[in-house]
Amino acid sequence: MNVLLIGNGGREHAIAWKLAQSKNLGKLYIAPGNPGTAQCGKNIPIEASDIDKLVDFAKGNNIALVVVGPEDPLAAGAVDAFEAAGIKAFGPSGGAAQLEADKAFAKQLMRSSAVSSAEGQVFERFADAKAYIASRDAPVVIKAAGLAKGKGVFVCDDPSDGIVAAEKIMCDRIFGSAGNKIVVEDKLLGEEASILAFVDGRNIYVMESSQDHKAIGDGDVGPNTGGMGAYSPAPVVTGVMMDKIAREILVPVVDGMNRNGTPYKGVLYAGVMVTAGGPRVLEFNVRFGDPETQPILMRLKSDLLEIMLAVCDGRLDEVTLQWDPRPAVCVVMAAGGYPGEYEKGKIITGIAQAEKLEDVVVFHAGTAAKDANIVTNGGRVLGVTAMGQTIADAKAKAYEAVDKIKFDGAYCRRDIADKAIKRTI
Ligand code: AMP
Ligand code: GLY
C-alpha cells in the first residue's frame, strides 16, 4: 500500500522511519521531506501548504493513505480535500483542527465539556486586554489565539510584561493574523506532560506519556521554542494520573467535539500541567508533537500503518499498542540564535558516527542536502534520540551521540530528562 506523508520536520522523519518498518507498506512518499525522510522513502518537491498539488499527486500515484504531519495543512482543510477526492487521510478535518488553530475555540470547548484548564478570557481589542491585565496582580500567560509555531505564548510573572506581550501580538502583529485574538490566562504551577492519543471519532487509545522541554535554556529559562528535547515515559504521569487525564480530559473533549459537529480523528495531543489539584489543560494540538514523537515512536513496537488505517476506518478497538518498556530520550540540536535569528547552511558532521551507537537514531529536522554534505536549514536541526535500560542510561547515550555531531553554532540543552531522573532516584 502506497503512503504519502506530508511535512518536513523531525516529527515527520520519525513517522517515516516508523512507517518504513510496516509490513504492508508499498511506496512511501514524503512531501516535501528532508534528508532524513529520504532514507525512508522518496521525497517529493511539493510544499505542505500546496494542498491542490498534493491531492493531484495522491490521485496520480495510487496513494491509499495520506498522513498529514503539521498543523497548518490540517487547519487549512487538507484532510477534507483528500477525503473529497476519495483518499483516506490520517488527521482531523479542518473544522476539528480548530482545537489547535484557535485557542478561543479550544477554551470554549473545554468550558462546555467541563474540562479543567487555567481561568482565562479571550480578547479581540488591545485596549480591553490591557485594562484586564492591568487589573491583575498575579502572573499572567498571554497567548496568540492562532497558529504561531509554538512561539505564541508568553508566561509573564509581572502583569506589566503581559501588557507588552499583548501589544506585540495585537498591535505590532508579530504573529500576523494569528494575533487577531489573544487568550489571557492565569499561570498554572506544576510539572508539564504531553499526552498523545489515537482517536477514531469514538475510540481513544492513549500512547505512552512524554515530556517536552519548551524553553531554550537549561532549567527551563528563556523564551519558548518549538521544543528542545523530550523523553518518554514521563514519571510525573503515574498510572492513576493517566487514568484521570483520560477520564477528565480526553473522553470529554472527544465527546464535546462530536456534540460540536466536528468529530475528532487522528492524534489528539493534550499538553497538561500536573498541578497539586490534578491535571489541567495548557493546550491541545491536533497532531503528533515535535519532538515528543521521536522518543514515543522509537518505543512503539506495533505497526504504525495498521494503527493509522484503523483510525481512518473507525475501528481502533481492533488494534493493540505494544511498547518497548525501555525509556527513550531525544535531545534537539539547534542552530545558534534559535528561537531568534539564526544562520543556515552550516555543514554537519558526525551523524553516521552517532548512529553507530546501539539504540540511537538521529532524526533530521532543519537539514538540507548540499553537494555531498548535510547542512543546517532550520532552527531545530536534529533530534538525537536514544533508548536505554533506565532514563539515565538513555540520557547518557543521547548525549554521547550528540557529542559526536558538530556544526558551527550548534546548541543544545544539557538537562533533557533531568526531571524524570530526579523522580526515579
Ligand atoms: P501552549 O502553546 O499553550 O502549550 O503554551 C506553551 C507553553 O507555555 C506551555 O508548554 C507551558 O510551558 C507554558 N504555558 C502555557 N499556558 C500556561 C499556563 N496557563 N500556566 C503556565 N504555563 C503555561
Ligand atoms: N512539542 C510541542 C508541540 O509539538 O507543539
PDB file of C-alpha atoms in Angstrom, residues 145-362:
ATOM      1  CA  ALA A 145      -5.119  32.531  19.613  1.00  0.00           C
ATOM      2  CA  GLY A 146      -3.905  31.391  16.185  1.00  0.00           C
ATOM      3  CA  LEU A 147      -1.020  29.238  14.981  1.00  0.00           C
ATOM      4  CA  ALA A 148       2.429  30.618  15.844  1.00  0.00           C
ATOM      5  CA  LYS A 149       4.801  27.654  15.536  1.00  0.00           C
ATOM      6  CA  GLY A 150       4.845  27.016  19.285  1.00  0.00           C
ATOM      7  CA  LYS A 151       6.176  30.508  19.968  1.00  0.00           C
ATOM      8  CA  GLY A 152       2.920  32.396  20.564  1.00  0.00           C
ATOM      9  CA  VAL A 153       2.805  32.057  24.354  1.00  0.00           C
ATOM     10  CA  PHE A 154       4.328  34.442  26.886  1.00  0.00           C
ATOM     11  CA  VAL A 155       4.435  33.478  30.541  1.00  0.00           C
ATOM     12  CA  CYS A 156       4.698  36.765  32.453  1.00  0.00           C
ATOM     13  CA  ASP A 157       5.337  36.795  36.185  1.00  0.00           C
ATOM     14  CA  ASP A 158       4.814  40.548  36.140  1.00  0.00           C
ATOM     15  CA  PRO A 159       1.486  41.634  34.583  1.00  0.00           C
ATOM     16  CA  SER A 160       3.180  44.716  33.061  1.00  0.00           C
ATOM     17  CA  ASP A 161       5.232  42.311  30.894  1.00  0.00           C
ATOM     18  CA  GLY A 162       1.889  40.785  29.922  1.00  0.00           C
ATOM     19  CA  ILE A 163       0.724  44.140  28.568  1.00  0.00           C
ATOM     20  CA  VAL A 164       3.912  44.395  26.489  1.00  0.00           C
ATOM     21  CA  ALA A 165       3.341  40.877  25.138  1.00  0.00           C
ATOM     22  CA  ALA A 166      -0.296  41.634  24.291  1.00  0.00           C
ATOM     23  CA  GLU A 167       0.804  44.784  22.472  1.00  0.00           C
ATOM     24  CA  LYS A 168       3.412  42.879  20.455  1.00  0.00           C
ATOM     25  CA  ILE A 169       0.819  40.297  19.418  1.00  0.00           C
ATOM     26  CA  MET A 170      -2.200  42.564  18.827  1.00  0.00           C
ATOM     27  CA  CYS A 171      -0.666  45.863  17.706  1.00  0.00           C
ATOM     28  CA  ASP A 172       2.799  45.004  16.316  1.00  0.00           C
ATOM     29  CA  ARG A 173       1.261  41.814  14.811  1.00  0.00           C
ATOM     30  CA  ILE A 174       4.428  39.762  15.360  1.00  0.00           C
ATOM     31  CA  PHE A 175       2.436  36.623  14.522  1.00  0.00           C
ATOM     32  CA  GLY A 176       0.303  38.271  11.822  1.00  0.00           C
ATOM     33  CA  SER A 177      -3.376  37.301  11.833  1.00  0.00           C
ATOM     34  CA  ALA A 178      -2.677  34.617  14.470  1.00  0.00           C
ATOM     35  CA  GLY A 179      -2.788  37.587  16.843  1.00  0.00           C
ATOM     36  CA  ASN A 180      -6.283  38.817  15.905  1.00  0.00           C
ATOM     37  CA  LYS A 181      -7.416  37.423  19.247  1.00  0.00           C
ATOM     38  CA  ILE A 182      -5.493  36.627  22.397  1.00  0.00           C
ATOM     39  CA  VAL A 183      -6.231  34.456  25.395  1.00  0.00           C
ATOM     40  CA  VAL A 184      -5.137  35.803  28.785  1.00  0.00           C
ATOM     41  CA  GLU A 185      -4.797  33.044  31.363  1.00  0.00           C
ATOM     42  CA  ASP A 186      -3.757  32.523  34.943  1.00  0.00           C
ATOM     43  CA  LYS A 187      -0.353  30.928  35.305  1.00  0.00           C
ATOM     44  CA  LEU A 188      -0.559  27.320  36.460  1.00  0.00           C
ATOM     45  CA  LEU A 189       2.084  25.745  38.673  1.00  0.00           C
ATOM     46  CA  GLY A 190       3.222  22.155  38.379  1.00  0.00           C
ATOM     47  CA  GLU A 191       5.058  19.838  36.018  1.00  0.00           C
ATOM     48  CA  GLU A 192       4.070  19.563  32.360  1.00  0.00           C
ATOM     49  CA  ALA A 193       3.421  16.409  30.382  1.00  0.00           C
ATOM     50  CA  SER A 194       2.375  15.634  26.820  1.00  0.00           C
ATOM     51  CA  ILE A 195      -0.394  13.095  26.437  1.00  0.00           C
ATOM     52  CA  LEU A 196      -0.925  11.854  22.896  1.00  0.00           C
ATOM     53  CA  ALA A 197      -3.792   9.587  21.919  1.00  0.00           C
ATOM     54  CA  PHE A 198      -5.026   7.968  18.743  1.00  0.00           C
ATOM     55  CA  VAL A 199      -8.691   8.840  18.265  1.00  0.00           C
ATOM     56  CA  ASP A 200     -11.024   7.423  15.603  1.00  0.00           C
ATOM     57  CA  GLY A 201     -14.020   9.625  16.331  1.00  0.00           C
ATOM     58  CA  ARG A 202     -15.230   7.305  19.052  1.00  0.00           C
ATOM     59  CA  ASN A 203     -12.438   5.136  20.455  1.00  0.00           C
ATOM     60  CA  ILE A 204      -9.441   6.613  22.257  1.00  0.00           C
ATOM     61  CA  TYR A 205      -6.126   4.811  22.559  1.00  0.00           C
ATOM     62  CA  VAL A 206      -3.674   6.690  24.773  1.00  0.00           C
ATOM     63  CA  MET A 207       0.018   6.406  23.921  1.00  0.00           C
ATOM     64  CA  GLU A 208       2.836   6.266  26.445  1.00  0.00           C
ATOM     65  CA  SER A 209       3.356   9.593  28.227  1.00  0.00           C
ATOM     66  CA  SER A 210       6.120  12.025  27.366  1.00  0.00           C
ATOM     67  CA  GLN A 211       7.510  15.390  28.390  1.00  0.00           C
ATOM     68  CA  ASP A 212       8.758  18.240  26.214  1.00  0.00           C
ATOM     69  CA  HIS A 213      11.257  20.956  27.172  1.00  0.00           C
ATOM     70  CA  LYS A 214       9.858  24.159  25.702  1.00  0.00           C
ATOM     71  CA  ALA A 215      12.264  26.809  26.958  1.00  0.00           C
ATOM     72  CA  ILE A 216      15.560  27.453  25.186  1.00  0.00           C
ATOM     73  CA  GLY A 217      17.748  27.284  28.307  1.00  0.00           C
ATOM     74  CA  ASP A 218      18.736  24.693  30.904  1.00  0.00           C
ATOM     75  CA  GLY A 219      16.460  24.816  33.931  1.00  0.00           C
ATOM     76  CA  ASP A 220      13.570  25.975  31.705  1.00  0.00           C
ATOM     77  CA  VAL A 221      14.767  29.557  31.397  1.00  0.00           C
ATOM     78  CA  GLY A 222      14.481  31.917  28.432  1.00  0.00           C
ATOM     79  CA  PRO A 223      11.943  32.160  25.635  1.00  0.00           C
ATOM     80  CA  ASN A 224       9.775  29.277  24.493  1.00  0.00           C
ATOM     81  CA  THR A 225      10.773  27.279  21.425  1.00  0.00           C
ATOM     82  CA  GLY A 226       9.066  24.562  19.396  1.00  0.00           C
ATOM     83  CA  GLY A 227      10.625  22.099  21.890  1.00  0.00           C
ATOM     84  CA  MET A 228      14.272  21.442  22.778  1.00  0.00           C
ATOM     85  CA  GLY A 229      14.029  17.789  23.764  1.00  0.00           C
ATOM     86  CA  ALA A 230      11.658  15.159  25.057  1.00  0.00           C
ATOM     87  CA  TYR A 231      11.545  11.849  26.814  1.00  0.00           C
ATOM     88  CA  SER A 232       9.091   9.001  27.251  1.00  0.00           C
ATOM     89  CA  PRO A 233       7.661   7.813  29.571  1.00  0.00           C
ATOM     90  CA  ALA A 234       7.193  10.792  31.918  1.00  0.00           C
ATOM     91  CA  PRO A 235       7.256   9.543  35.539  1.00  0.00           C
ATOM     92  CA  VAL A 236       5.127  12.529  36.642  1.00  0.00           C
ATOM     93  CA  VAL A 237       2.273  10.764  34.842  1.00  0.00           C
ATOM     94  CA  THR A 238       1.616   7.838  37.151  1.00  0.00           C
ATOM     95  CA  GLY A 239      -0.930   5.187  36.174  1.00  0.00           C
ATOM     96  CA  VAL A 240      -3.516   6.872  38.370  1.00  0.00           C
ATOM     97  CA  MET A 241      -2.773  10.268  36.784  1.00  0.00           C
ATOM     98  CA  MET A 242      -3.022   8.815  33.281  1.00  0.00           C
ATOM     99  CA  ASP A 243      -6.458   7.359  34.088  1.00  0.00           C
ATOM    100  CA  LYS A 244      -7.544  10.737  35.409  1.00  0.00           C
ATOM    101  CA  ILE A 245      -6.283  12.514  32.279  1.00  0.00           C
ATOM    102  CA  ALA A 246      -8.119  10.048  30.045  1.00  0.00           C
ATOM    103  CA  ARG A 247     -11.340  10.281  32.052  1.00  0.00           C
ATOM    104  CA  GLU A 248     -11.379  14.006  32.811  1.00  0.00           C
ATOM    105  CA  ILE A 249      -9.783  15.415  29.653  1.00  0.00           C
ATOM    106  CA  LEU A 250      -9.617  13.115  26.627  1.00  0.00           C
ATOM    107  CA  VAL A 251     -13.028  11.455  26.870  1.00  0.00           C
ATOM    108  CA  PRO A 252     -14.995  14.682  27.480  1.00  0.00           C
ATOM    109  CA  VAL A 253     -13.135  16.515  24.701  1.00  0.00           C
ATOM    110  CA  VAL A 254     -13.764  13.757  22.150  1.00  0.00           C
ATOM    111  CA  ASP A 255     -17.432  13.723  23.219  1.00  0.00           C
ATOM    112  CA  GLY A 256     -17.548  17.535  23.059  1.00  0.00           C
ATOM    113  CA  MET A 257     -16.110  17.518  19.532  1.00  0.00           C
ATOM    114  CA  ASN A 258     -18.841  15.100  18.465  1.00  0.00           C
ATOM    115  CA  ARG A 259     -21.523  17.298  20.012  1.00  0.00           C
ATOM    116  CA  ASN A 260     -19.991  20.300  18.283  1.00  0.00           C
ATOM    117  CA  GLY A 261     -20.347  18.633  14.880  1.00  0.00           C
ATOM    118  CA  THR A 262     -16.561  18.387  14.453  1.00  0.00           C
ATOM    119  CA  PRO A 263     -15.825  14.721  15.230  1.00  0.00           C
ATOM    120  CA  TYR A 264     -12.182  14.073  16.018  1.00  0.00           C
ATOM    121  CA  LYS A 265      -9.945  11.664  14.114  1.00  0.00           C
ATOM    122  CA  GLY A 266      -6.144  11.436  14.209  1.00  0.00           C
ATOM    123  CA  VAL A 267      -3.742  12.151  17.046  1.00  0.00           C
ATOM    124  CA  LEU A 268      -5.113  14.256  19.866  1.00  0.00           C
ATOM    125  CA  TYR A 269      -2.337  15.823  21.918  1.00  0.00           C
ATOM    126  CA  ALA A 270      -3.171  17.303  25.307  1.00  0.00           C
ATOM    127  CA  GLY A 271      -0.469  19.461  26.855  1.00  0.00           C
ATOM    128  CA  VAL A 272      -1.263  19.199  30.565  1.00  0.00           C
ATOM    129  CA  MET A 273       0.038  20.752  33.734  1.00  0.00           C
ATOM    130  CA  VAL A 274       0.037  18.231  36.562  1.00  0.00           C
ATOM    131  CA  THR A 275      -0.914  20.583  39.393  1.00  0.00           C
ATOM    132  CA  ALA A 276      -1.496  19.910  43.089  1.00  0.00           C
ATOM    133  CA  GLY A 277      -5.219  19.974  42.248  1.00  0.00           C
ATOM    134  CA  GLY A 278      -4.970  17.469  39.402  1.00  0.00           C
ATOM    135  CA  PRO A 279      -4.279  17.659  35.661  1.00  0.00           C
ATOM    136  CA  ARG A 280      -5.249  20.848  33.820  1.00  0.00           C
ATOM    137  CA  VAL A 281      -5.008  21.522  30.097  1.00  0.00           C
ATOM    138  CA  LEU A 282      -2.449  24.012  28.767  1.00  0.00           C
ATOM    139  CA  GLU A 283      -3.197  23.435  25.103  1.00  0.00           C
ATOM    140  CA  PHE A 284      -4.418  20.955  22.565  1.00  0.00           C
ATOM    141  CA  ASN A 285      -2.540  20.033  19.435  1.00  0.00           C
ATOM    142  CA  VAL A 286      -4.208  18.162  16.622  1.00  0.00           C
ATOM    143  CA  ARG A 287      -1.198  16.108  15.545  1.00  0.00           C
ATOM    144  CA  PHE A 288       1.861  14.316  16.817  1.00  0.00           C
ATOM    145  CA  GLY A 289       4.122  16.536  18.961  1.00  0.00           C
ATOM    146  CA  ASP A 290       7.570  17.539  17.845  1.00  0.00           C
ATOM    147  CA  PRO A 291       9.916  16.409  19.459  1.00  0.00           C
ATOM    148  CA  GLU A 292       7.736  14.061  21.586  1.00  0.00           C
ATOM    149  CA  THR A 293       7.079  11.832  18.560  1.00  0.00           C
ATOM    150  CA  GLN A 294      10.748  10.932  18.247  1.00  0.00           C
ATOM    151  CA  PRO A 295      11.038   9.105  21.625  1.00  0.00           C
ATOM    152  CA  ILE A 296       7.430   7.865  21.527  1.00  0.00           C
ATOM    153  CA  LEU A 297       7.674   6.208  18.120  1.00  0.00           C
ATOM    154  CA  MET A 298      11.085   4.808  18.958  1.00  0.00           C
ATOM    155  CA  ARG A 299       9.331   2.909  21.752  1.00  0.00           C
ATOM    156  CA  LEU A 300       6.289   1.818  19.721  1.00  0.00           C
ATOM    157  CA  LYS A 301       6.582  -1.840  18.782  1.00  0.00           C
ATOM    158  CA  SER A 302       3.255  -2.131  16.922  1.00  0.00           C
ATOM    159  CA  ASP A 303       2.744  -1.447  13.225  1.00  0.00           C
ATOM    160  CA  LEU A 304       2.035   2.288  12.821  1.00  0.00           C
ATOM    161  CA  LEU A 305       0.457   1.927   9.370  1.00  0.00           C
ATOM    162  CA  GLU A 306      -2.038  -0.601  10.729  1.00  0.00           C
ATOM    163  CA  ILE A 307      -2.943   1.766  13.586  1.00  0.00           C
ATOM    164  CA  MET A 308      -3.375   4.746  11.247  1.00  0.00           C
ATOM    165  CA  LEU A 309      -5.652   2.763   8.937  1.00  0.00           C
ATOM    166  CA  ALA A 310      -7.712   1.630  11.928  1.00  0.00           C
ATOM    167  CA  VAL A 311      -8.080   5.294  12.961  1.00  0.00           C
ATOM    168  CA  CYS A 312      -9.296   6.249   9.468  1.00  0.00           C
ATOM    169  CA  ASP A 313     -11.734   3.320   9.365  1.00  0.00           C
ATOM    170  CA  GLY A 314     -13.152   3.909  12.871  1.00  0.00           C
ATOM    171  CA  ARG A 315     -12.015   0.521  14.156  1.00  0.00           C
ATOM    172  CA  LEU A 316      -9.301   1.486  16.616  1.00  0.00           C
ATOM    173  CA  ASP A 317     -10.757  -1.043  19.045  1.00  0.00           C
ATOM    174  CA  GLU A 318      -9.374  -3.800  16.782  1.00  0.00           C
ATOM    175  CA  VAL A 319      -5.681  -2.921  17.201  1.00  0.00           C
ATOM    176  CA  THR A 320      -3.324  -3.123  20.158  1.00  0.00           C
ATOM    177  CA  LEU A 321      -0.422  -0.876  21.010  1.00  0.00           C
ATOM    178  CA  GLN A 322       2.741  -2.538  22.264  1.00  0.00           C
ATOM    179  CA  TRP A 323       5.589  -0.585  23.752  1.00  0.00           C
ATOM    180  CA  ASP A 324       9.251  -1.168  24.414  1.00  0.00           C
ATOM    181  CA  PRO A 325       9.456  -0.779  28.206  1.00  0.00           C
ATOM    182  CA  ARG A 326      12.808   0.994  27.912  1.00  0.00           C
ATOM    183  CA  PRO A 327      12.732   4.791  28.188  1.00  0.00           C
ATOM    184  CA  ALA A 328      13.811   6.995  25.270  1.00  0.00           C
ATOM    185  CA  VAL A 329      15.328  10.478  25.286  1.00  0.00           C
ATOM    186  CA  CYS A 330      15.517  12.950  22.381  1.00  0.00           C
ATOM    187  CA  VAL A 331      17.914  15.904  22.519  1.00  0.00           C
ATOM    188  CA  VAL A 332      17.316  18.645  19.950  1.00  0.00           C
ATOM    189  CA  MET A 333      20.413  20.199  18.411  1.00  0.00           C
ATOM    190  CA  ALA A 334      19.526  23.716  17.286  1.00  0.00           C
ATOM    191  CA  ALA A 335      21.167  26.475  15.279  1.00  0.00           C
ATOM    192  CA  GLY A 336      22.857  29.153  17.416  1.00  0.00           C
ATOM    193  CA  GLY A 337      20.445  32.070  17.896  1.00  0.00           C
ATOM    194  CA  TYR A 338      17.235  29.998  17.674  1.00  0.00           C
ATOM    195  CA  PRO A 339      14.407  30.793  18.579  1.00  0.00           C
ATOM    196  CA  GLY A 340      15.574  34.231  17.385  1.00  0.00           C
ATOM    197  CA  GLU A 341      17.580  34.875  14.230  1.00  0.00           C
ATOM    198  CA  TYR A 342      19.954  32.135  13.112  1.00  0.00           C
ATOM    199  CA  GLU A 343      22.061  31.235  10.098  1.00  0.00           C
ATOM    200  CA  LYS A 344      21.588  28.314   7.735  1.00  0.00           C
ATOM    201  CA  GLY A 345      23.927  26.302   5.535  1.00  0.00           C
ATOM    202  CA  LYS A 346      26.421  25.107   8.169  1.00  0.00           C
ATOM    203  CA  ILE A 347      27.991  21.751   7.330  1.00  0.00           C
ATOM    204  CA  ILE A 348      27.019  18.973   9.761  1.00  0.00           C
ATOM    205  CA  THR A 349      29.471  16.157  10.509  1.00  0.00           C
ATOM    206  CA  GLY A 350      29.316  13.074  12.716  1.00  0.00           C
ATOM    207  CA  ILE A 351      25.749  11.860  12.111  1.00  0.00           C
ATOM    208  CA  ALA A 352      26.918   8.450  10.872  1.00  0.00           C
ATOM    209  CA  GLN A 353      29.253   8.044  13.858  1.00  0.00           C
ATOM    210  CA  ALA A 354      26.440   8.924  16.243  1.00  0.00           C
ATOM    211  CA  GLU A 355      24.124   6.398  14.606  1.00  0.00           C
ATOM    212  CA  LYS A 356      26.710   3.638  15.038  1.00  0.00           C
ATOM    213  CA  LEU A 357      25.834   3.668  18.743  1.00  0.00           C
ATOM    214  CA  GLU A 358      23.317   0.978  19.599  1.00  0.00           C
ATOM    215  CA  ASP A 359      19.688   2.132  20.005  1.00  0.00           C
ATOM    216  CA  VAL A 360      20.443   5.619  18.693  1.00  0.00           C
ATOM    217  CA  VAL A 361      18.566   7.285  15.828  1.00  0.00           C
ATOM    218  CA  VAL A 362      19.382  10.774  14.586  1.00  0.00           C
TER     219      VAL A 362
END
